[in-house]
Amino acid sequence: MSHSVMASNRRLLKNSAAVTLSVAIGGILVFLAMIILARYLGVEDFGIFSTLLAIVSLIQLFADGGMVNITIRDVARDNQSLNRYIGSTSIGLIMVSALLLLITGGVVYVADIPSKVGVSLLLMLLAQLCALQGLIFGAAIRAMEDMEITAFIGVVHKLMLVAAMWGTLELGGDLTAVCAANLIVNLIQTLWLQWVVHRKYGALVYRFDRTLWKTVFKDSLPLGISMVLRKLTVHLDILLLSVLATVFAVGLYSSAYRVLQLIETASIAFSGVMLPVLSQLAVQDKTRYAGMLNNVLTFMLAAAIPLAAWLWVASDNLVLALYGEDYKSAGQVLQVLGIGLIALIPASLLHPAFAAINEQKILMKLAIASLALNSVLGVILIWYFSYLGAAIGTAVTECVVFFTGLVILGKLGYGFRNLSKVLTILLSVCLTMLVYQLLPQQAGLLPELLRLSACIPVYLMCLFTLRVYSIRDIQLMLKKPNGNEQPVVNS
């Protein structure tokens, strides 16, 4: 293997390790912030916070419009365009963000929303739009594959967020004060990322380029619509619960969903690492693209299935340890949502997989179908089963969308051919869960995590003993696009 190929492999390994570690630490810190909010605010106020966050997240994605992912793709293909591309995209996003903020403020005023809720909504929206600017600067760094930088800044940002949430609430701050603290933390992160881009890659050209913007808008629109619809599907249950049920039900559902979100965030970040690689392979070598896609999907299923099994048996203990007695009814919700993880984790790879082959319209169609299905299931099931019905609807929708995506990839010539490995993964999980059940059970978070940690080596040993993965498989997954070897896809 040549020196350049070895260097490329080391860079991919470095990026994967940095992002994985960053997401693991950052996800835990965000989850800790949610626990702090849930305990300090109580079930009902936490339900209000969750509803506002759902609304703001949708508006932020509408402003994004898929431009962050398209920016990563295009800059990764043409590094020389970075300064002009990032600068123009940043200016365009500022214009869109200002318009959305103005519209939202008008709606708050006309709808005569209570001042506390209205001000909190606007502050939270401003914080999210500020973070979106940071994502554009971060996209430049990620496209250049210097992901350890964004990983480090991301962890520091989450540390500041936890400190800000705890300090604000400990000093007697309310929901509005929490949103203001979030805005300050996001502003610091955005300015930091901007400074890094200027220093490392040169000054950005902050000039609105109509031709460039038109191209970006055209390419990102299908992806952006799919992302908005996807996010709407994710938050739909919270929005439906706030209308069809009670704020208390929203709080219970949200507390369980935060556990799922912690895991989902890691899978999305990992998929983000694969976007530049898949984008290059799709252009250079479609055979290696198909092989890489199969191997990564198998890897993600190998992570998703045991997590789903663990949440099924440990949900009650986890909810009580994290949130306390007030949230004990959320244990059943976590069980059901855990089943959805089997599809949710590998489904995060669908976005980079389709974006890499310029099939963003398929993502949009999948998102529309997902939203429609979740809406129908949500209305029916929430009406009869409240927050538990919302969880069932989410789990069913995730499974349908994932398997539909696999079928479409197959029709495009990139079918999933590692079914035998998935069956072996299921066997490995069953053997591991037998060991898990034999270990002593104690209440509390630490004993539960220790019990889980003791089973991880058992599971890994099963995977390698049963030949789900070999060292060669891992090497091929880490191999950069300029390598010559092609991954072997098991039939």
Coordinates of C-alpha atoms in Angstrom, one line a residue:
M1 CA 0.0 0.0 0.0
S2 CA 1.4 3.4 -1.0
H3 CA 2.2 6.1 1.5
S4 CA -0.6 8.4 0.1
V5 CA -3.2 5.6 0.5
M6 CA -2.0 4.9 4.1
A7 CA -2.2 8.6 4.9
S8 CA -5.7 8.7 3.5
N9 CA -6.7 5.7 5.6
R10 CA -5.3 7.3 8.7
R11 CA -7.2 10.5 8.1
L12 CA -10.5 8.6 7.7
L13 CA -9.8 6.7 10.8
K14 CA -8.9 9.9 12.7
N15 CA -12.1 11.6 11.5
S16 CA -14.2 8.6 12.5
A17 CA -12.6 8.4 15.9
A18 CA -12.9 12.1 16.5
V19 CA -16.5 12.4 15.4
T20 CA -17.5 9.2 17.3
L21 CA -15.9 10.4 20.5
S22 CA -17.3 13.9 20.1
V23 CA -20.8 12.7 19.5
A24 CA -20.6 10.2 22.4
I25 CA -19.5 13.0 24.8
G26 CA -21.6 15.7 23.3
G27 CA -24.7 13.5 23.2
I28 CA -24.3 12.6 26.8
L29 CA -23.9 16.3 27.7
V30 CA -27.0 17.3 25.8
F31 CA -28.9 14.5 27.4
L32 CA -27.6 15.7 30.8
A33 CA -28.9 19.2 30.0
M34 CA -32.3 17.7 29.2
I35 CA -32.4 15.8 32.5
I36 CA -31.5 19.0 34.3
L37 CA -34.4 20.8 32.5
A38 CA -36.8 18.0 33.1
R39 CA -36.1 17.8 36.9
Y40 CA -36.0 21.6 37.5
L41 CA -39.0 22.5 35.2
G42 CA -41.3 19.6 36.1
V43 CA -43.3 17.4 33.7
E44 CA -45.7 20.1 32.5
D45 CA -43.2 22.9 31.9
F46 CA -40.8 20.4 30.3
G47 CA -43.7 19.5 28.0
I48 CA -44.0 23.2 27.0
F49 CA -40.2 23.4 26.4
S50 CA -40.4 20.3 24.2
T51 CA -43.2 21.7 22.1
L52 CA -41.3 25.0 21.6
L53 CA -38.2 23.1 20.7
A54 CA -40.1 21.0 18.1
I55 CA -41.5 24.1 16.4
V56 CA -38.1 25.9 16.4
S57 CA -36.3 22.9 15.0
L58 CA -38.6 22.7 12.1
I59 CA -38.2 26.4 11.3
Q60 CA -34.4 26.0 11.5
L61 CA -34.5 23.2 9.0
F62 CA -36.7 25.2 6.7
A63 CA -34.0 27.9 6.8
D64 CA -31.3 25.3 6.2
G65 CA -33.1 23.8 3.2
G66 CA -30.5 21.1 2.9
M67 CA -27.8 23.6 2.1
V68 CA -25.4 22.3 4.8
N69 CA -25.2 18.8 3.3
I70 CA -25.0 20.1 -0.3
T71 CA -22.2 22.5 0.8
I72 CA -20.2 19.6 2.3
R73 CA -20.7 17.6 -0.9
D74 CA -19.7 20.3 -3.3
V75 CA -16.7 21.7 -1.3
A76 CA -15.5 18.1 -0.9
R77 CA -15.5 17.7 -4.7
D78 CA -13.9 21.2 -5.3
N79 CA -11.8 22.5 -2.4
Q80 CA -10.9 25.6 -4.4
S81 CA -14.5 26.9 -4.2
L82 CA -14.5 26.9 -0.4
N83 CA -14.0 30.7 0.3
R84 CA -16.6 31.8 -2.3
Y85 CA -19.0 29.0 -1.6
I86 CA -19.1 29.3 2.2
G87 CA -19.2 33.1 2.1
S88 CA -22.1 33.3 -0.3
T89 CA -24.1 30.6 1.4
S90 CA -23.6 32.3 4.8
I91 CA -25.0 35.6 3.4
G92 CA -27.9 33.9 1.9
L93 CA -28.8 32.1 5.1
I94 CA -28.7 35.4 7.1
M95 CA -31.3 36.8 4.7
V96 CA -33.5 33.7 5.0
S97 CA -33.1 33.6 8.8
A98 CA -34.0 37.3 9.2
L99 CA -37.2 36.8 7.1
L100 CA -38.2 33.7 9.1
L101 CA -37.6 35.5 12.4
L102 CA -39.7 38.4 11.3
I103 CA -42.6 36.1 10.2
T104 CA -42.5 34.2 13.5
G105 CA -42.5 37.4 15.5
G106 CA -45.6 38.6 13.5
V107 CA -47.4 35.3 14.2
V108 CA -46.6 35.5 17.9
Y109 CA -48.0 39.1 18.0
V110 CA -51.1 38.4 16.0
A111 CA -51.9 35.1 17.8
D112 CA -51.7 36.9 21.1
I113 CA -49.5 34.2 22.6
P114 CA -48.7 34.7 26.3
S115 CA -45.6 36.9 26.6
K116 CA -43.5 34.2 28.5
V117 CA -44.1 31.6 25.8
G118 CA -43.8 34.1 22.9
V119 CA -40.5 35.6 24.1
S120 CA -39.1 32.1 24.9
L121 CA -40.1 31.0 21.3
L122 CA -38.3 33.9 19.7
L123 CA -35.2 33.5 21.8
M124 CA -35.0 29.8 21.1
L125 CA -35.5 30.4 17.4
L126 CA -32.8 33.1 17.3
A127 CA -30.5 30.6 19.1
Q128 CA -31.2 27.9 16.5
L129 CA -30.7 30.2 13.5
C130 CA -27.4 31.3 15.1
A131 CA -26.4 27.7 15.4
L132 CA -27.3 27.2 11.7
Q133 CA -24.7 29.8 10.7
G134 CA -22.2 27.8 12.7
L135 CA -23.2 24.7 10.8
I136 CA -22.2 26.4 7.5
F137 CA -18.8 27.3 8.9
G138 CA -18.5 23.8 10.3
A139 CA -19.5 22.4 6.8
A140 CA -16.3 23.9 5.4
I141 CA -14.2 22.2 8.0
R142 CA -16.0 18.9 7.6
A143 CA -15.7 19.1 3.8
M144 CA -11.9 19.5 4.2
E145 CA -12.0 16.4 6.4
D146 CA -10.6 18.3 9.5
M147 CA -13.4 16.9 11.6
E148 CA -11.4 16.7 14.8
I149 CA -11.7 20.5 14.9
T150 CA -15.5 20.5 14.7
A151 CA -15.5 17.6 17.1
F152 CA -13.6 19.5 19.8
I153 CA -15.6 22.7 19.4
G154 CA -18.8 20.7 19.6
V155 CA -17.8 19.1 22.9
V156 CA -16.8 22.5 24.4
H157 CA -20.2 23.9 23.2
K158 CA -22.1 21.1 24.9
L159 CA -20.1 21.7 28.1
M160 CA -21.0 25.4 28.0
L161 CA -24.6 24.5 27.4
V162 CA -24.9 22.2 30.4
A163 CA -23.2 24.8 32.6
A164 CA -25.5 27.5 31.3
M165 CA -28.7 25.4 31.8
W166 CA -27.7 24.4 35.3
G167 CA -26.5 27.8 36.4
T168 CA -29.6 29.6 35.1
L169 CA -32.0 27.2 36.8
E170 CA -30.0 27.1 40.0
L171 CA -30.2 30.9 40.2
G172 CA -33.9 30.8 39.9
G173 CA -34.2 31.4 36.1
D174 CA -37.4 30.4 34.2
L175 CA -37.9 29.1 30.7
T176 CA -37.2 32.4 29.1
A177 CA -33.9 32.7 30.9
V178 CA -32.9 29.2 29.8
C179 CA -33.6 30.2 26.1
A180 CA -31.5 33.4 26.5
A181 CA -28.6 31.4 27.9
N182 CA -28.9 29.0 25.0
L183 CA -28.6 31.9 22.6
I184 CA -25.4 33.2 24.2
V185 CA -23.8 29.7 24.1
N186 CA -24.7 29.2 20.4
L187 CA -23.4 32.6 19.4
I188 CA -20.0 31.8 21.0
Q189 CA -19.8 28.5 19.1
T190 CA -20.7 30.2 15.7
L191 CA -18.1 32.9 16.2
W192 CA -15.5 30.3 17.1
L193 CA -16.1 28.2 14.0
Q194 CA -16.0 31.4 11.8
W195 CA -12.7 32.3 13.2
V196 CA -11.3 28.8 12.6
V197 CA -12.4 28.9 9.0
H198 CA -10.8 32.3 8.4
R199 CA -7.6 31.3 10.0
K200 CA -7.2 27.9 8.5
Y201 CA -8.6 28.3 4.9
G202 CA -8.3 32.0 4.3
A203 CA -10.8 34.9 4.4
L204 CA -14.2 34.1 3.1
V205 CA -15.8 36.1 0.3
Y206 CA -18.9 37.5 1.9
R207 CA -20.7 38.4 -1.3
F208 CA -24.1 37.2 -2.4
D209 CA -23.6 35.3 -5.6
R210 CA -26.9 34.9 -7.3
T211 CA -25.8 32.3 -9.8
L212 CA -24.1 30.2 -7.1
W213 CA -27.1 30.6 -4.8
K214 CA -29.5 29.5 -7.5
T215 CA -27.4 26.4 -8.1
V216 CA -27.2 25.6 -4.4
F217 CA -30.9 26.2 -3.9
K218 CA -31.8 24.0 -6.9
D219 CA -29.7 21.1 -5.6
S220 CA -30.6 21.4 -2.0
L221 CA -34.4 22.0 -2.3
P222 CA -35.4 18.3 -2.6
L223 CA -33.0 17.4 0.2
G224 CA -34.2 20.3 2.3
I225 CA -37.8 19.5 1.9
S226 CA -37.1 15.9 2.8
M227 CA -35.2 17.0 5.9
V228 CA -38.0 19.3 7.0
L229 CA -40.6 16.6 6.4
R230 CA -38.3 14.1 8.2
K231 CA -38.0 16.4 11.2
L232 CA -41.7 17.1 11.2
T233 CA -42.2 13.4 11.3
V234 CA -39.9 13.2 14.3
H235 CA -41.6 16.0 16.1
L236 CA -45.1 15.2 14.9
D237 CA -45.9 13.1 18.0
I238 CA -45.0 15.9 20.3
L239 CA -47.1 18.4 18.3
L240 CA -50.0 15.9 18.1
L241 CA -49.8 15.1 21.8
S242 CA -49.9 18.8 22.6
V243 CA -53.2 19.1 20.6
L244 CA -54.9 15.7 21.2
A245 CA -53.6 14.9 24.7
T246 CA -52.1 17.0 27.6
V247 CA -48.9 18.8 28.3
F248 CA -48.2 16.1 30.9
A249 CA -48.4 13.5 28.2
V250 CA -45.9 15.6 26.1
G251 CA -43.5 15.7 29.0
L252 CA -43.7 11.9 29.5
Y253 CA -43.2 11.1 25.8
S254 CA -40.4 13.7 25.5
S255 CA -38.5 12.3 28.5
A256 CA -38.4 8.8 26.8
Y257 CA -37.6 10.2 23.4
R258 CA -34.6 12.1 24.7
V259 CA -32.9 8.7 25.4
L260 CA -33.6 7.6 21.8
Q261 CA -32.4 11.0 20.5
L262 CA -29.1 10.5 22.3
I263 CA -28.5 7.4 20.3
E264 CA -29.9 8.8 17.1
T265 CA -27.5 11.7 17.2
A266 CA -24.5 9.4 17.2
S267 CA -25.8 7.6 14.1
I268 CA -26.5 10.8 12.2
A269 CA -23.0 12.1 13.0
F270 CA -21.5 8.8 11.8
S271 CA -23.5 9.1 8.6
G272 CA -22.2 12.6 8.2
V273 CA -18.6 11.3 8.3
M274 CA -19.5 8.9 5.4
L275 CA -21.0 11.7 3.2
P276 CA -17.7 12.9 1.7
V277 CA -16.5 9.4 1.2
L278 CA -19.7 8.1 -0.4
S279 CA -19.9 11.3 -2.6
Q280 CA -16.4 10.6 -4.0
L281 CA -17.0 6.9 -4.5
A282 CA -20.3 7.5 -6.3
V283 CA -18.3 9.4 -8.9
Q284 CA -15.1 7.4 -9.0
D285 CA -16.2 3.7 -8.5
K286 CA -19.8 2.6 -8.2
T287 CA -18.8 -0.9 -7.3
R288 CA -16.9 0.3 -4.3
Y289 CA -19.8 2.7 -3.5
A290 CA -22.2 -0.3 -3.3
G291 CA -19.8 -2.3 -1.3
M292 CA -19.1 0.5 1.2
L293 CA -22.9 1.1 1.5
N294 CA -23.5 -2.6 2.4
N295 CA -20.7 -2.8 4.9
V296 CA -21.7 0.4 6.7
L297 CA -25.4 -0.5 6.8
T298 CA -24.4 -3.9 8.3
F299 CA -22.2 -2.1 10.9
M300 CA -25.1 0.2 11.9
L301 CA -27.5 -2.7 12.2
A302 CA -24.9 -4.5 14.4
A303 CA -25.1 -1.4 16.7
A304 CA -28.9 -0.9 16.5
I305 CA -30.2 -4.4 17.3
P306 CA -28.5 -4.9 20.6
L307 CA -29.4 -1.4 21.8
A308 CA -33.1 -2.1 21.0
A309 CA -32.9 -5.4 23.0
W310 CA -31.2 -3.6 25.9
L311 CA -33.8 -0.8 26.1
W312 CA -36.6 -3.4 26.0
V313 CA -35.4 -5.0 29.2
A314 CA -33.9 -2.0 31.0
S315 CA -36.3 0.8 30.2
D316 CA -38.1 1.0 33.6
N317 CA -34.9 1.1 35.5
L318 CA -33.4 3.7 33.2
V319 CA -36.4 6.1 33.4
L320 CA -36.5 5.9 37.2
A321 CA -32.8 6.5 37.6
L322 CA -32.7 9.4 35.1
Y323 CA -35.9 11.3 35.8
G324 CA -37.4 10.1 39.0
E325 CA -40.8 8.7 40.1
D326 CA -42.8 11.5 38.3
Y327 CA -41.7 10.0 35.0
K328 CA -42.1 6.3 35.8
S329 CA -44.9 5.8 33.2
A330 CA -42.4 6.7 30.4
G331 CA -40.8 3.3 30.7
Q332 CA -43.3 1.7 28.3
V333 CA -42.7 4.5 25.9
L334 CA -39.0 3.8 25.9
Q335 CA -39.5 0.1 25.3
V336 CA -41.6 0.8 22.1
L337 CA -39.3 3.5 20.8
G338 CA -36.3 1.2 21.3
I339 CA -37.8 -1.2 18.8
G340 CA -37.8 1.7 16.3
L341 CA -34.0 2.0 16.8
I342 CA -33.5 -1.1 14.7
A343 CA -34.6 1.0 11.7
L344 CA -33.8 4.5 12.9
I345 CA -30.0 4.0 13.2
P346 CA -29.3 2.5 9.8
A347 CA -31.9 4.8 8.2
S348 CA -29.7 7.8 9.0
L349 CA -27.4 6.5 6.2
L350 CA -30.2 7.0 3.6
H351 CA -29.6 10.7 3.4
P352 CA -25.9 10.6 2.5
A353 CA -26.5 7.4 0.3
F354 CA -29.1 9.1 -1.9
A355 CA -27.4 12.6 -1.8
A356 CA -24.1 11.0 -3.0
I357 CA -25.8 9.7 -6.2
N358 CA -27.8 12.9 -6.7
E359 CA -31.1 11.3 -5.9
Q360 CA -32.3 13.9 -3.4
K361 CA -35.9 13.7 -4.9
I362 CA -36.2 10.2 -3.6
L363 CA -35.4 11.4 -0.1
M364 CA -38.2 14.0 -0.5
K365 CA -40.7 11.3 -1.5
L366 CA -39.7 9.1 1.4
A367 CA -40.1 12.0 3.8
I368 CA -43.6 12.8 2.4
A369 CA -44.6 9.1 2.8
S370 CA -43.1 9.0 6.3
L371 CA -45.0 12.1 7.4
A372 CA -48.3 10.9 5.9
L373 CA -48.0 7.5 7.6
N374 CA -46.9 8.9 11.0
S375 CA -49.7 11.5 10.8
V376 CA -52.4 8.8 10.3
L377 CA -51.0 6.4 12.9
G378 CA -50.4 9.3 15.3
V379 CA -54.0 10.6 15.2
I380 CA -55.5 7.2 15.6
L381 CA -53.2 5.7 18.2
I382 CA -52.8 8.9 20.3
W383 CA -56.6 9.1 20.5
Y384 CA -56.8 5.6 22.1
F385 CA -53.4 5.2 23.8
S386 CA -52.1 8.7 24.4
Y387 CA -48.3 8.9 24.7
L388 CA -47.9 5.1 24.2
G389 CA -49.8 5.4 20.9
A390 CA -47.4 8.1 19.8
A391 CA -44.4 5.7 20.4
I392 CA -46.1 2.9 18.5
G393 CA -46.7 5.1 15.5
T394 CA -43.1 6.4 15.5
A395 CA -41.6 2.8 15.7
V396 CA -43.8 1.5 12.8
T397 CA -43.1 4.5 10.6
E398 CA -39.3 4.2 11.1
C399 CA -39.4 0.6 10.1
V400 CA -41.5 1.2 7.0
V401 CA -39.4 4.1 5.8
F402 CA -36.1 2.2 6.2
F403 CA -37.2 -0.9 4.4
T404 CA -38.7 1.2 1.6
G405 CA -35.4 3.0 1.2
L406 CA -33.6 -0.3 1.0
V407 CA -35.9 -1.5 -1.8
I408 CA -35.4 1.7 -3.8
L409 CA -31.6 1.4 -3.4
G410 CA -31.9 -2.1 -4.7
K411 CA -33.8 -1.0 -7.8
L412 CA -31.0 1.6 -8.5
G413 CA -28.5 -1.2 -8.4
Y414 CA -27.2 -0.8 -4.8
G415 CA -29.2 -3.6 -3.1
F416 CA -28.5 -4.8 0.4
R417 CA -26.8 -8.2 0.2
N418 CA -25.7 -8.9 3.7
L419 CA -28.9 -10.5 5.0
S420 CA -27.0 -13.6 6.3
K421 CA -24.9 -11.3 8.4
V422 CA -28.0 -9.7 9.9
L423 CA -29.3 -13.1 10.9
T424 CA -25.9 -13.8 12.5
I425 CA -26.2 -10.5 14.4
L426 CA -29.6 -11.5 15.7
L427 CA -28.0 -14.7 17.0
S428 CA -25.2 -12.8 18.6
V429 CA -27.7 -10.5 20.4
C430 CA -29.7 -13.5 21.7
L431 CA -26.5 -15.1 23.1
T432 CA -25.4 -11.7 24.7
M433 CA -28.8 -11.1 26.3
L434 CA -28.7 -14.5 27.9
V435 CA -25.5 -13.5 29.6
Y436 CA -27.1 -10.1 30.5
Q437 CA -30.0 -11.9 32.2
L438 CA -27.6 -14.0 34.3
L439 CA -25.8 -11.0 35.7
P440 CA -27.1 -9.5 39.1
Q441 CA -29.7 -6.8 38.6
Q442 CA -29.7 -3.7 40.8
A443 CA -31.6 -0.4 40.7
G444 CA -29.8 2.7 39.6
L445 CA -28.1 4.1 36.5
L446 CA -24.5 3.1 37.4
P447 CA -25.3 -0.6 38.1
E448 CA -27.3 -0.8 34.9
L449 CA -24.4 0.7 32.8
L450 CA -21.9 -1.7 34.5
R451 CA -24.1 -4.6 33.6
L452 CA -24.3 -3.4 30.0
S453 CA -20.5 -2.8 29.9
A454 CA -19.9 -6.4 31.0
C455 CA -21.9 -7.7 28.0
I456 CA -20.2 -5.6 25.3
P457 CA -17.1 -7.9 25.2
V458 CA -19.3 -10.9 24.9
Y459 CA -21.2 -9.4 22.0
L460 CA -18.0 -8.3 20.2
M461 CA -16.6 -11.8 20.6
C462 CA -19.8 -13.3 19.2
L463 CA -19.6 -11.0 16.1
F464 CA -16.0 -12.0 15.3
T465 CA -16.4 -15.6 16.2
L466 CA -19.5 -16.0 14.0
R467 CA -17.6 -14.0 11.3
V468 CA -20.1 -11.1 11.1
Y469 CA -17.0 -8.9 10.8
S470 CA -13.4 -9.6 10.1
I471 CA -10.4 -7.3 10.3
R472 CA -10.4 -7.0 6.5
D473 CA -14.0 -5.8 6.6
I474 CA -13.0 -3.0 9.0
Q475 CA -10.0 -2.1 6.9
L476 CA -12.2 -1.8 3.7
M477 CA -14.7 0.4 5.6
L478 CA -11.8 2.7 6.6
K479 CA -10.3 2.8 3.1
K480 CA -10.4 6.1 1.3
P481 CA -11.8 6.5 -2.2
N482 CA -8.4 6.7 -3.9
G483 CA -7.6 3.1 -2.9
N484 CA -7.6 0.3 -5.4
E485 CA -9.1 -2.6 -3.5
Q486 CA -12.8 -3.2 -3.8
P487 CA -14.9 -4.4 -0.8
V488 CA -16.4 -7.8 -1.1
V489 CA -20.2 -7.9 -0.5
N490 CA -21.5 -11.1 0.8
S491 CA -24.5 -12.6 -0.9

